[in-house]
Amino acid sequence: MDLENQKRVKELSEKYGPENMVVLLGAAEAEAAGLAAETVTNGDPTFAGPLTGVQLGLKVYHICEEAVKSEVPADLYEDQVGMMEMVLDVDAIAEEMSSIREQYCKY
């Protein structure tokens, strides 16, 4: 997650409260999604950004996870995500996201 997005997440968390936020990711690989998820839950693991040492514990999901997919109208999901979902390893992404939530989410 780039430094500007880390700053935005931190500011929004301070403004609205971390218990009122959900981060939705769309990274194409499980490892990239996991790194971003870890950043918004446990702090920046690269020790380079505004979330270094900041454990927000935010709820975080990937757009391709069933919990999110089921909340989006099917036609909209298909139009916006369908093609991408066909080339992703959705199971690996879901597993990575679930692991991060179990370890670091507070809400």
Backbone as JSON, one array per atom type, in Angstrom:
{
  "sequence": "MDLENQKRVKELSEKYGPENMVVLLGAAEAEAAGLAAETVTNGDPTFAGPLTGVQLGLKVYHICEEAVKSEVPADLYEDQVGMMEMVLDVDAIAEEMSSIREQYCKY",
  "N": [[0.86, -1.17, 0.0], [0.65, 2.13, -0.94], [2.25, 5.17, 0.27], [0.6, 7.44, 0.33], [-2.0, 6.35, 0.32], [-1.89, 5.0, 2.75], [-1.77, 7.19, 4.46], [-4.29, 8.33, 3.97], [-6.01, 6.29, 4.93], [-5.29, 6.26, 7.62], [-6.03, 8.89, 8.42], [-8.81, 8.84, 7.9], [-9.57, 6.83, 9.65], [-9.01, 8.05, 12.08], [-10.83, 10.15, 11.94], [-13.42, 8.95, 11.66], [-13.38, 6.77, 13.34], [-11.93, 3.64, 13.99], [-13.54, 1.4, 14.35], [-15.66, 1.85, 12.74], [-14.97, 1.49, 10.15], [-14.28, -0.17, 7.03], [-12.0, -1.78, 5.01], [-11.58, -2.24, 1.63], [-10.05, -4.27, -0.65], [-8.36, -4.85, -3.81], [-6.25, -6.19, -4.94], [-4.27, -8.11, -7.23], [-2.91, -10.4, -6.54], [-2.49, -12.85, -3.96], [-0.44, -12.45, -2.07], [0.17, -9.7, -2.33], [-2.31, -8.6, -1.61], [-2.43, -9.52, 0.99], [-0.26, -8.16, 2.17], [-1.14, -5.49, 2.01], [-3.44, -5.75, 3.58], [-2.32, -6.47, 6.04], [-1.01, -4.11, 6.58], [-3.11, -2.26, 7.14], [-4.18, -3.36, 9.37], [-2.27, -4.33, 11.28], [-0.19, -2.56, 11.06], [2.34, -0.89, 9.09], [4.34, -3.17, 7.56], [6.69, -2.7, 6.23], [7.89, -0.63, 7.41], [7.9, 2.03, 6.48], [5.88, 3.85, 6.04], [3.08, 6.04, 6.97], [1.58, 4.37, 8.61], [3.32, 2.88, 10.07], [3.99, 1.01, 12.86], [1.43, 1.5, 13.76], [-1.35, 0.09, 14.88], [-4.19, -0.42, 13.64], [-6.21, -2.32, 13.36], [-8.3, -2.7, 11.55], [-11.3, -3.8, 9.83], [-10.94, -5.82, 7.03], [-11.25, -6.7, 3.65], [-11.21, -8.54, 0.54], [-12.28, -7.74, -2.73], [-13.09, -9.99, -4.14], [-13.85, -11.86, -2.3], [-16.34, -13.99, -0.93], [-18.02, -12.92, 1.06], [-18.08, -10.23, 0.45], [-18.72, -10.18, -2.26], [-21.3, -11.23, -2.25], [-22.77, -9.1, -1.35], [-22.91, -7.25, -3.32], [-24.74, -6.1, -6.12], [-25.42, -8.57, -8.56], [-25.2, -8.07, -11.39], [-23.73, -5.7, -11.46], [-21.38, -6.48, -10.14], [-20.43, -8.44, -11.91], [-19.99, -6.87, -14.19], [-18.01, -5.08, -13.3], [-16.03, -6.57, -11.94], [-15.99, -9.21, -12.76], [-14.42, -10.18, -15.04], [-11.82, -9.89, -14.05], [-11.89, -11.54, -11.83], [-11.93, -14.05, -12.99], [-9.28, -14.63, -13.66], [-7.87, -14.6, -11.34], [-6.44, -16.15, -8.41], [-8.66, -16.93, -6.49], [-9.23, -18.49, -4.22], [-6.74, -18.61, -2.88], [-6.37, -15.91, -2.32], [-8.58, -15.4, -0.65], [-7.97, -17.09, 1.47], [-5.59, -15.93, 2.41], [-6.54, -13.39, 3.19], [-8.37, -14.1, 5.18], [-6.64, -15.21, 7.07], [-5.14, -12.95, 7.83], [-7.18, -11.35, 8.95], [-7.93, -13.0, 11.13], [-5.62, -12.9, 12.67], [-5.08, -10.14, 13.19], [-7.29, -8.33, 13.13], [-9.39, -6.17, 14.98], [-12.01, -5.53, 15.14]],
  "CA": [[0.0, 0.0, 0.0], [1.52, 3.3, -1.05], [2.26, 6.06, 1.43], [-0.57, 8.32, 0.28], [-3.17, 5.58, 0.76], [-1.73, 4.79, 4.19], [-2.14, 8.45, 5.09], [-5.75, 8.46, 3.88], [-6.62, 5.32, 5.84], [-5.04, 6.73, 8.99], [-6.85, 10.07, 8.65], [-10.22, 8.43, 7.95], [-9.73, 6.08, 10.89], [-9.05, 9.05, 13.16], [-12.04, 10.96, 11.79], [-14.66, 8.18, 11.83], [-13.19, 5.68, 14.29], [-11.59, 2.39, 13.3], [-14.64, 0.44, 14.45], [-16.65, 2.21, 11.72], [-14.35, 1.41, 8.82], [-13.99, -1.43, 6.35], [-11.1, -1.57, 3.89], [-11.86, -3.16, 0.53], [-8.88, -4.36, -1.51], [-8.56, -5.47, -5.11], [-4.96, -6.64, -5.44], [-4.38, -9.27, -8.12], [-2.22, -11.57, -5.98], [-2.74, -13.06, -2.53], [0.64, -11.85, -1.29], [-0.02, -8.24, -2.35], [-3.49, -8.32, -0.81], [-2.05, -9.78, 2.38], [0.6, -7.07, 2.62], [-2.01, -4.33, 2.22], [-4.31, -6.06, 4.72], [-1.5, -6.38, 7.24], [-0.72, -2.69, 6.8], [-4.25, -1.56, 7.75], [-4.58, -4.03, 10.6], [-1.17, -4.46, 12.24], [0.82, -1.53, 10.82], [3.14, -1.05, 7.88], [5.44, -4.1, 7.81], [7.92, -2.23, 5.59], [8.37, 0.45, 8.27], [8.18, 3.17, 5.62], [4.74, 4.75, 5.84], [2.37, 6.62, 8.12], [1.0, 3.33, 9.47], [4.39, 2.16, 10.77], [3.74, 0.92, 14.29], [0.05, 1.87, 14.06], [-2.18, -1.11, 14.78], [-5.59, 0.02, 13.54], [-7.11, -3.47, 13.52], [-9.48, -2.48, 10.71], [-11.88, -4.9, 9.06], [-10.39, -5.73, 5.68], [-11.71, -7.75, 2.75], [-10.88, -8.42, -0.88], [-13.5, -7.65, -3.53], [-13.47, -11.31, -4.63], [-14.31, -12.74, -1.22], [-17.79, -14.24, -0.99], [-18.71, -12.0, 1.97], [-18.25, -8.95, -0.26], [-19.41, -10.47, -3.53], [-22.73, -11.45, -2.01], [-23.4, -7.82, -1.0], [-22.91, -6.4, -4.52], [-25.65, -6.6, -7.15], [-24.73, -9.5, -9.45], [-24.85, -7.47, -12.67], [-22.67, -4.73, -11.22], [-20.17, -7.24, -9.84], [-19.98, -9.05, -13.16], [-19.51, -5.8, -15.06], [-16.82, -4.41, -12.77], [-15.03, -7.47, -11.35], [-16.1, -10.54, -13.33], [-13.26, -10.58, -15.86], [-10.65, -9.98, -13.18], [-12.06, -12.71, -10.97], [-11.65, -15.27, -13.76], [-7.84, -14.87, -13.77], [-7.27, -14.57, -10.01], [-6.53, -17.32, -7.54], [-9.59, -16.43, -5.48], [-9.08, -19.27, -3.0], [-5.51, -18.17, -2.2], [-6.63, -14.56, -1.82], [-9.51, -15.53, 0.48], [-7.22, -17.71, 2.57], [-4.66, -14.91, 2.92], [-7.31, -12.36, 3.87], [-8.91, -14.7, 6.39], [-5.53, -15.33, 8.0], [-4.83, -11.61, 8.35], [-8.28, -10.96, 9.84], [-7.85, -13.78, 12.37], [-4.46, -12.48, 13.45], [-4.9, -8.73, 13.52], [-8.49, -7.47, 13.18], [-9.92, -5.92, 16.31], [-13.44, -5.18, 15.06]],
  "C": [[0.9, 1.23, 0.0], [1.33, 4.26, 0.13], [1.04, 6.98, 1.48], [-1.83, 7.59, 0.74], [-3.08, 5.26, 2.25], [-2.16, 6.04, 4.95], [-3.66, 8.63, 5.1], [-6.46, 7.53, 4.87], [-6.46, 5.78, 7.28], [-5.94, 7.92, 9.32], [-8.33, 9.71, 8.78], [-10.51, 7.65, 9.23], [-9.81, 7.02, 12.09], [-10.35, 9.84, 13.14], [-13.31, 10.18, 12.16], [-14.58, 7.08, 12.88], [-12.94, 4.37, 13.58], [-12.7, 1.36, 13.33], [-15.71, 0.68, 13.39], [-16.11, 2.1, 10.3], [-14.21, -0.02, 8.34], [-13.1, -1.07, 5.17], [-11.37, -2.66, 2.86], [-10.68, -3.12, -0.44], [-9.22, -5.04, -2.83], [-7.27, -5.96, -5.73], [-5.1, -7.95, -6.21], [-3.72, -10.53, -7.57], [-2.45, -11.63, -4.48], [-1.68, -12.36, -1.68], [0.5, -10.33, -1.22], [-1.22, -7.84, -1.51], [-3.18, -8.49, 0.67], [-1.18, -8.67, 2.96], [-0.22, -5.82, 2.91], [-2.91, -4.55, 3.44], [-3.53, -5.97, 6.03], [-1.22, -4.92, 7.59], [-1.86, -1.99, 7.52], [-4.74, -2.23, 9.04], [-3.48, -3.96, 11.66], [-0.11, -3.38, 12.09], [1.68, -1.88, 9.63], [4.34, -1.96, 8.14], [6.76, -3.68, 7.14], [8.57, -1.09, 6.38], [8.71, 1.71, 7.5], [7.07, 4.21, 5.59], [4.12, 5.25, 7.12], [1.76, 5.58, 9.06], [2.06, 2.47, 10.15], [4.1, 2.19, 12.26], [2.32, 1.27, 14.71], [-0.84, 0.65, 13.82], [-3.66, -0.71, 14.81], [-6.58, -1.11, 13.73], [-8.36, -3.41, 12.66], [-10.0, -3.78, 10.09], [-11.38, -4.74, 7.63], [-10.82, -6.96, 4.87], [-11.19, -7.49, 1.34], [-12.2, -8.47, -1.65], [-14.0, -9.03, -3.99], [-13.91, -12.28, -3.54], [-15.83, -12.83, -1.24], [-18.57, -13.28, -0.1], [-18.97, -10.64, 1.33], [-19.08, -9.17, -1.52], [-20.91, -10.6, -3.34], [-23.49, -10.16, -1.68], [-23.52, -6.88, -2.21], [-23.93, -6.96, -5.52], [-24.89, -7.41, -8.21], [-24.32, -8.87, -10.78], [-23.72, -6.45, -12.53], [-21.34, -5.43, -10.96], [-19.59, -7.83, -11.12], [-19.37, -8.01, -14.09], [-18.17, -5.24, -14.6], [-15.69, -5.35, -12.34], [-14.96, -8.82, -12.06], [-14.9, -11.02, -14.13], [-12.01, -10.76, -15.0], [-10.71, -11.25, -12.35], [-11.7, -14.01, -11.69], [-10.16, -15.6, -13.81], [-7.13, -14.88, -12.41], [-7.36, -15.92, -9.32], [-7.36, -16.9, -6.32], [-9.44, -17.19, -4.17], [-7.85, -18.84, -2.2], [-5.7, -16.78, -1.59], [-7.52, -14.63, -0.58], [-8.81, -16.12, 1.69], [-6.27, -16.7, 3.23], [-5.41, -13.85, 3.72], [-7.87, -12.88, 5.19], [-7.83, -14.81, 7.47], [-5.18, -13.98, 8.63], [-5.92, -11.16, 9.32], [-8.2, -11.69, 11.19], [-6.72, -13.3, 13.27], [-4.57, -11.06, 14.0], [-6.16, -7.88, 13.64], [-9.0, -7.37, 14.62], [-11.43, -5.76, 16.3], [-14.23, -6.19, 14.27]]
}
